[in-house]
Coordinates of C-alpha atoms (C1' of nucleotides) in Angstrom, one line a residue:
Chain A
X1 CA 61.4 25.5 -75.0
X2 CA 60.8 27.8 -78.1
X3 CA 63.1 30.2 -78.9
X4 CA 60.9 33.4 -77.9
X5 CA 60.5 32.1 -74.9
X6 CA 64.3 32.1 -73.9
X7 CA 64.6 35.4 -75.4
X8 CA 63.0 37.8 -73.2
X9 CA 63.7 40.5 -71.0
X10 CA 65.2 40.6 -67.6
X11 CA 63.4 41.1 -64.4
X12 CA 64.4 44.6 -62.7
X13 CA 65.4 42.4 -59.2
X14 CA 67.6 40.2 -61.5
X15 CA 70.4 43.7 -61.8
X16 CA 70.0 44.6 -58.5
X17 CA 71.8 42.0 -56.7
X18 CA 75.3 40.4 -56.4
X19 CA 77.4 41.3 -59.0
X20 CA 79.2 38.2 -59.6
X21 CA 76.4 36.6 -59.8
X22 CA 74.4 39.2 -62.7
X23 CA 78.1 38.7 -64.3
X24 CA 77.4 35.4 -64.1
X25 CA 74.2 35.8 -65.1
X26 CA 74.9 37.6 -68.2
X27 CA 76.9 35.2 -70.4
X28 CA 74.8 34.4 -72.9
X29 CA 72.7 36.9 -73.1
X30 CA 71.2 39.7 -75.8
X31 CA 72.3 42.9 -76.0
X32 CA 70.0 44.0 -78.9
X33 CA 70.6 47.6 -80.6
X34 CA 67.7 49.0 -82.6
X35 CA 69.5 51.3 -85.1
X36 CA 67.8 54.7 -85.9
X37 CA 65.8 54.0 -88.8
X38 CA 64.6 50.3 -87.7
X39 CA 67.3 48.3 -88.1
X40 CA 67.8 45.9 -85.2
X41 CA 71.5 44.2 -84.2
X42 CA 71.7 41.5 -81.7
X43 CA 74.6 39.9 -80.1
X44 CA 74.8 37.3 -77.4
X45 CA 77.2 37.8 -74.2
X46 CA 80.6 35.8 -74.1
X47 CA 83.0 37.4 -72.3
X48 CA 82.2 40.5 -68.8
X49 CA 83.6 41.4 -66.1
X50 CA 82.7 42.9 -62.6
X51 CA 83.8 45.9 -60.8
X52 CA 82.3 46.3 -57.1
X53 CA 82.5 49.2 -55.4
X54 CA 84.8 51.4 -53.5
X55 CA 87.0 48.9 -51.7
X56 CA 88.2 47.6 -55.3
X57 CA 91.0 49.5 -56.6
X58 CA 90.3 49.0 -60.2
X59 CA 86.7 50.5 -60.5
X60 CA 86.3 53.7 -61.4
X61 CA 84.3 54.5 -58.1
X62 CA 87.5 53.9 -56.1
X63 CA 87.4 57.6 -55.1
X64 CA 84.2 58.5 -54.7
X65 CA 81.3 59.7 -57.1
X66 CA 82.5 62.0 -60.1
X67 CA 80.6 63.5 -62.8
X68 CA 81.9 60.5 -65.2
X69 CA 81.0 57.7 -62.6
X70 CA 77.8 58.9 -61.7
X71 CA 76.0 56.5 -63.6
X72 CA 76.9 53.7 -61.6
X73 CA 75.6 55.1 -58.1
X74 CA 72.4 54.8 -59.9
X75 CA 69.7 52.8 -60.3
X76 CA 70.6 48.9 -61.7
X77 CA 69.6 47.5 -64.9
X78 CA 71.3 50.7 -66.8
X79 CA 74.0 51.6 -69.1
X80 CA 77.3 52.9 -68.2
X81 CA 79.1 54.2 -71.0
X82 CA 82.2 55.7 -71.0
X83 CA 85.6 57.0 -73.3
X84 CA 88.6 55.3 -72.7
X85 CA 92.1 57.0 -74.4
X86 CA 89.6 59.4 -76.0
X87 CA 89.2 57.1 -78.6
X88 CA 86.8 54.0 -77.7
X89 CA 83.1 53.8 -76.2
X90 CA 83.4 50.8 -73.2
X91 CA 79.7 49.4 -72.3
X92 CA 78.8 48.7 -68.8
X93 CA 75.3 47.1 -67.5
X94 CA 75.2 48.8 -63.5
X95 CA 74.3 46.7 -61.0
X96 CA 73.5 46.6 -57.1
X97 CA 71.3 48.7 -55.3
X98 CA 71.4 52.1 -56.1
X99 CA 73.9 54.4 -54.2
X100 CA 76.4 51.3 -54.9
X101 CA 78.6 51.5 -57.1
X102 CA 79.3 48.6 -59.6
X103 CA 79.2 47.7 -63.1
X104 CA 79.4 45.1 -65.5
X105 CA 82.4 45.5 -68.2
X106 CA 80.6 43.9 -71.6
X107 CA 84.1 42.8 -73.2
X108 CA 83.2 40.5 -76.0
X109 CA 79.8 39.5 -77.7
X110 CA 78.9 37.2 -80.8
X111 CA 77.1 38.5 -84.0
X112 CA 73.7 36.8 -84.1
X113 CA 71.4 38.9 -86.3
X114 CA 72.9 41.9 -88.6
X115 CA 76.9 40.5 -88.3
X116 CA 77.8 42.0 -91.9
X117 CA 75.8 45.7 -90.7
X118 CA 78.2 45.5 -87.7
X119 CA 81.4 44.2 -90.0
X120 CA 80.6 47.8 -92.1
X121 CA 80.3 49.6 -88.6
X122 CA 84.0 48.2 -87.9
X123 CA 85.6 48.5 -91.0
X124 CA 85.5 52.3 -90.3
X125 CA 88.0 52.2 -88.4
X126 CA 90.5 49.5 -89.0
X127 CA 91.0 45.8 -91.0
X128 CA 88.6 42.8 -90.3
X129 CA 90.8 39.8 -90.6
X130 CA 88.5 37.4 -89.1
X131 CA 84.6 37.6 -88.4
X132 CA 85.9 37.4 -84.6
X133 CA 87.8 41.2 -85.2
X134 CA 84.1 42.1 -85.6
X135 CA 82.9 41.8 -81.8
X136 CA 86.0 40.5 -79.8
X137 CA 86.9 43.5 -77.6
X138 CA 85.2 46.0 -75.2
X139 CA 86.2 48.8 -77.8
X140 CA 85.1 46.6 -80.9
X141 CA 81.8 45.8 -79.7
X142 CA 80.8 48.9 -78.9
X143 CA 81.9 50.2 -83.1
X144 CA 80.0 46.9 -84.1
X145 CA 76.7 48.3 -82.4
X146 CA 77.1 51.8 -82.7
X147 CA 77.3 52.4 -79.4
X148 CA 78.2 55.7 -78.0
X149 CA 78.0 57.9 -75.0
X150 CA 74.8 59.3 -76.2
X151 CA 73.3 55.9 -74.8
X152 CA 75.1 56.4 -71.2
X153 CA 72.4 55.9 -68.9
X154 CA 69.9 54.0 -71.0
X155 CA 67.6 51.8 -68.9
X156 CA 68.3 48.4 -70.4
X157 CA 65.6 46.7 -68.8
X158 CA 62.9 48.7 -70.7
X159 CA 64.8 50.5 -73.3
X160 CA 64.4 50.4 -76.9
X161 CA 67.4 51.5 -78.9
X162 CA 69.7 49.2 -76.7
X163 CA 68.4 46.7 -74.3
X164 CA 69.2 43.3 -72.7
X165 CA 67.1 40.1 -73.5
X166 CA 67.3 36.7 -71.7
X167 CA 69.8 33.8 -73.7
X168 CA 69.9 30.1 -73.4
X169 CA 71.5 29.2 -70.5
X170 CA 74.9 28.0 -70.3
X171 CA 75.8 25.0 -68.5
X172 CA 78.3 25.7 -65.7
X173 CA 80.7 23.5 -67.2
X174 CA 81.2 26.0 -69.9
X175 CA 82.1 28.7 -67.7
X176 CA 85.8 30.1 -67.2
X177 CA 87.0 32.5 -64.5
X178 CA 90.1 34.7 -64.6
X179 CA 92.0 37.9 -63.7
X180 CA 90.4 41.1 -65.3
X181 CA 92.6 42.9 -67.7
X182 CA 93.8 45.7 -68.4
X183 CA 94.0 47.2 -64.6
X184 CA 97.9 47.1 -63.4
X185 CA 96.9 50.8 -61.8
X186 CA 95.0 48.6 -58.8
X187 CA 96.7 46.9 -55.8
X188 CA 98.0 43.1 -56.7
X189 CA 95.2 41.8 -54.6
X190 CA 92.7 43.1 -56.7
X191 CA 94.3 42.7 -60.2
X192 CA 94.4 38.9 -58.8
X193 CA 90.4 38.7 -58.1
X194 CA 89.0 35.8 -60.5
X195 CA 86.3 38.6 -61.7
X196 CA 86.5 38.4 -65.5
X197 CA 84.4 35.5 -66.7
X198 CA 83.8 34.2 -70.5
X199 CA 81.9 31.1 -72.0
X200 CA 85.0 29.0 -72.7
X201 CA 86.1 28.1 -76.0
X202 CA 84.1 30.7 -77.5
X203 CA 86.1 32.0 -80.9
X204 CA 84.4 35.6 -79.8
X205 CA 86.2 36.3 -76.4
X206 CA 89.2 38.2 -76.6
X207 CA 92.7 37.4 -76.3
Chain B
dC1 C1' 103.9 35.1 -84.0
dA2 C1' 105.4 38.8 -80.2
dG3 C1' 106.5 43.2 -79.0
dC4 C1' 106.0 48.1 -79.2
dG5 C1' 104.6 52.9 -80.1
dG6 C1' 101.1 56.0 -81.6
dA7 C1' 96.4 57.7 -81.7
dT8 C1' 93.5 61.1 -79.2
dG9 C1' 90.0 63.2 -75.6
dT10 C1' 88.8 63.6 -70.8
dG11 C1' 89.0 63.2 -65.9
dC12 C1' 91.3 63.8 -61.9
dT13 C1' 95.7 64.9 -59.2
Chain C
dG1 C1' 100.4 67.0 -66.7
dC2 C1' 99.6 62.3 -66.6
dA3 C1' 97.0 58.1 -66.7
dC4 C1' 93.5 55.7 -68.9
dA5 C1' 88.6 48.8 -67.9
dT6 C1' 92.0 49.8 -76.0
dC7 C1' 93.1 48.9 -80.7
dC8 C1' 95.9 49.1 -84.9
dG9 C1' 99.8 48.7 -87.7
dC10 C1' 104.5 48.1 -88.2
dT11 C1' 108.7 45.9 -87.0
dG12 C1' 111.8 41.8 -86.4
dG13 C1' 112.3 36.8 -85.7

DNA sequence: CAGCGGATGTGCT
DNA sequence: GCACATCCGCTGG
């Protein structure tokens, strides 16, 4: 297999169905971010996780359709971005069919093309230690590829300025499963759901 | 290294 | 008015 012909995009169908599954799916994958003025970022997918719908306590549908949550009633295959402690941008890829809402959490990528453009993009706003400070982190990525809530919405299937692309696959062997952080507000039985899954051994996931 | 408090805007109760 | 799908920098061991 070349490589440009396991990096390619996705199949609309492919967001659309169980969300453990796209989760699954996911690791590995491109998130590619074409910068105004032509330059193009790329990353691949190490480390998501799922919230499904109204029945689980931790996604932000839990009550019902607001204003901010809108996005992931809609249609699958786009971006839900949102503004955590007003001070980080949080990527989510919506999935399921529309009018239910879920989302995939995009907490931790690897630099492939334009790392030291997306160690600037960090350095803004705090110390690099390690190349892994660049990307390792919902709220890190998102500085990395200058991703804001301007790109809420975007259709990632089609889109331009930020858009998913096909990986290698990973081997199931490689895959780890765990408790989703970050979500002590939602009941134990759902802060217990094995929903948060990362390529293992991956120096990129986050801690 | 672990633990902790501050930052800082918005959504929802 | 409080909580929040986080991160950073400082403190003490």
């Amino acid at each position: 297999m070349s490589e440009i012909d396991t990096n390619r995009r996705f199949e609309r169908a492919f967001f659309a169905g169980d969300a453990l599954k796209i989760a699954r799916g996911l690791l590995g994958a491109r998130l590619v971010r074409e910068l105004p003025g032509g330059v193009q970022l790329a990353a691949k997918i190490v480390e998501v996780e799922a919230y499904i719908g109204q029945d689980d306590t931790a996604c932000h549908a839990r009550n019902g359709r607001t204003d901010r949550n809108a996005p992931m009633f809609g249609p699958p295959g786009h971006a839900y971005v949102y503004l955590i402690y007003g001070l980080y941008w949080l990527l989510n890829v919506v999935t399921g069919p529309e009018g239910f809402p879920a989302a995939i959490l995009i907490r931790a990528v690897e630099p492939i093309e334009g790392k030291e453009r997306m160690r600037t993009h960090r350095e803004k706003r705090g110390r690099v230690r390690a190349d892994r400070d660049i990307t390792a982190g919902p709220g890190r990525l998102t500085q990395a590829l200058a991703i804001d809530g301007d790109l809420n919405t975007t259709d990632l299937v089609t889109g331009s300025a930020l858009r998913l692309e096909k990986g290698a696959p990973i081997p199931e062997g490689q895959i780890a499963r765990g408790p989703r952080i970050g979500i002590g507000y939602a009941t134990e039985a759902d802060q217990a759901r094995p929903w948060r899954l990362w390529i293992a051994e991956n120096a990129y996931v986050s801690k």
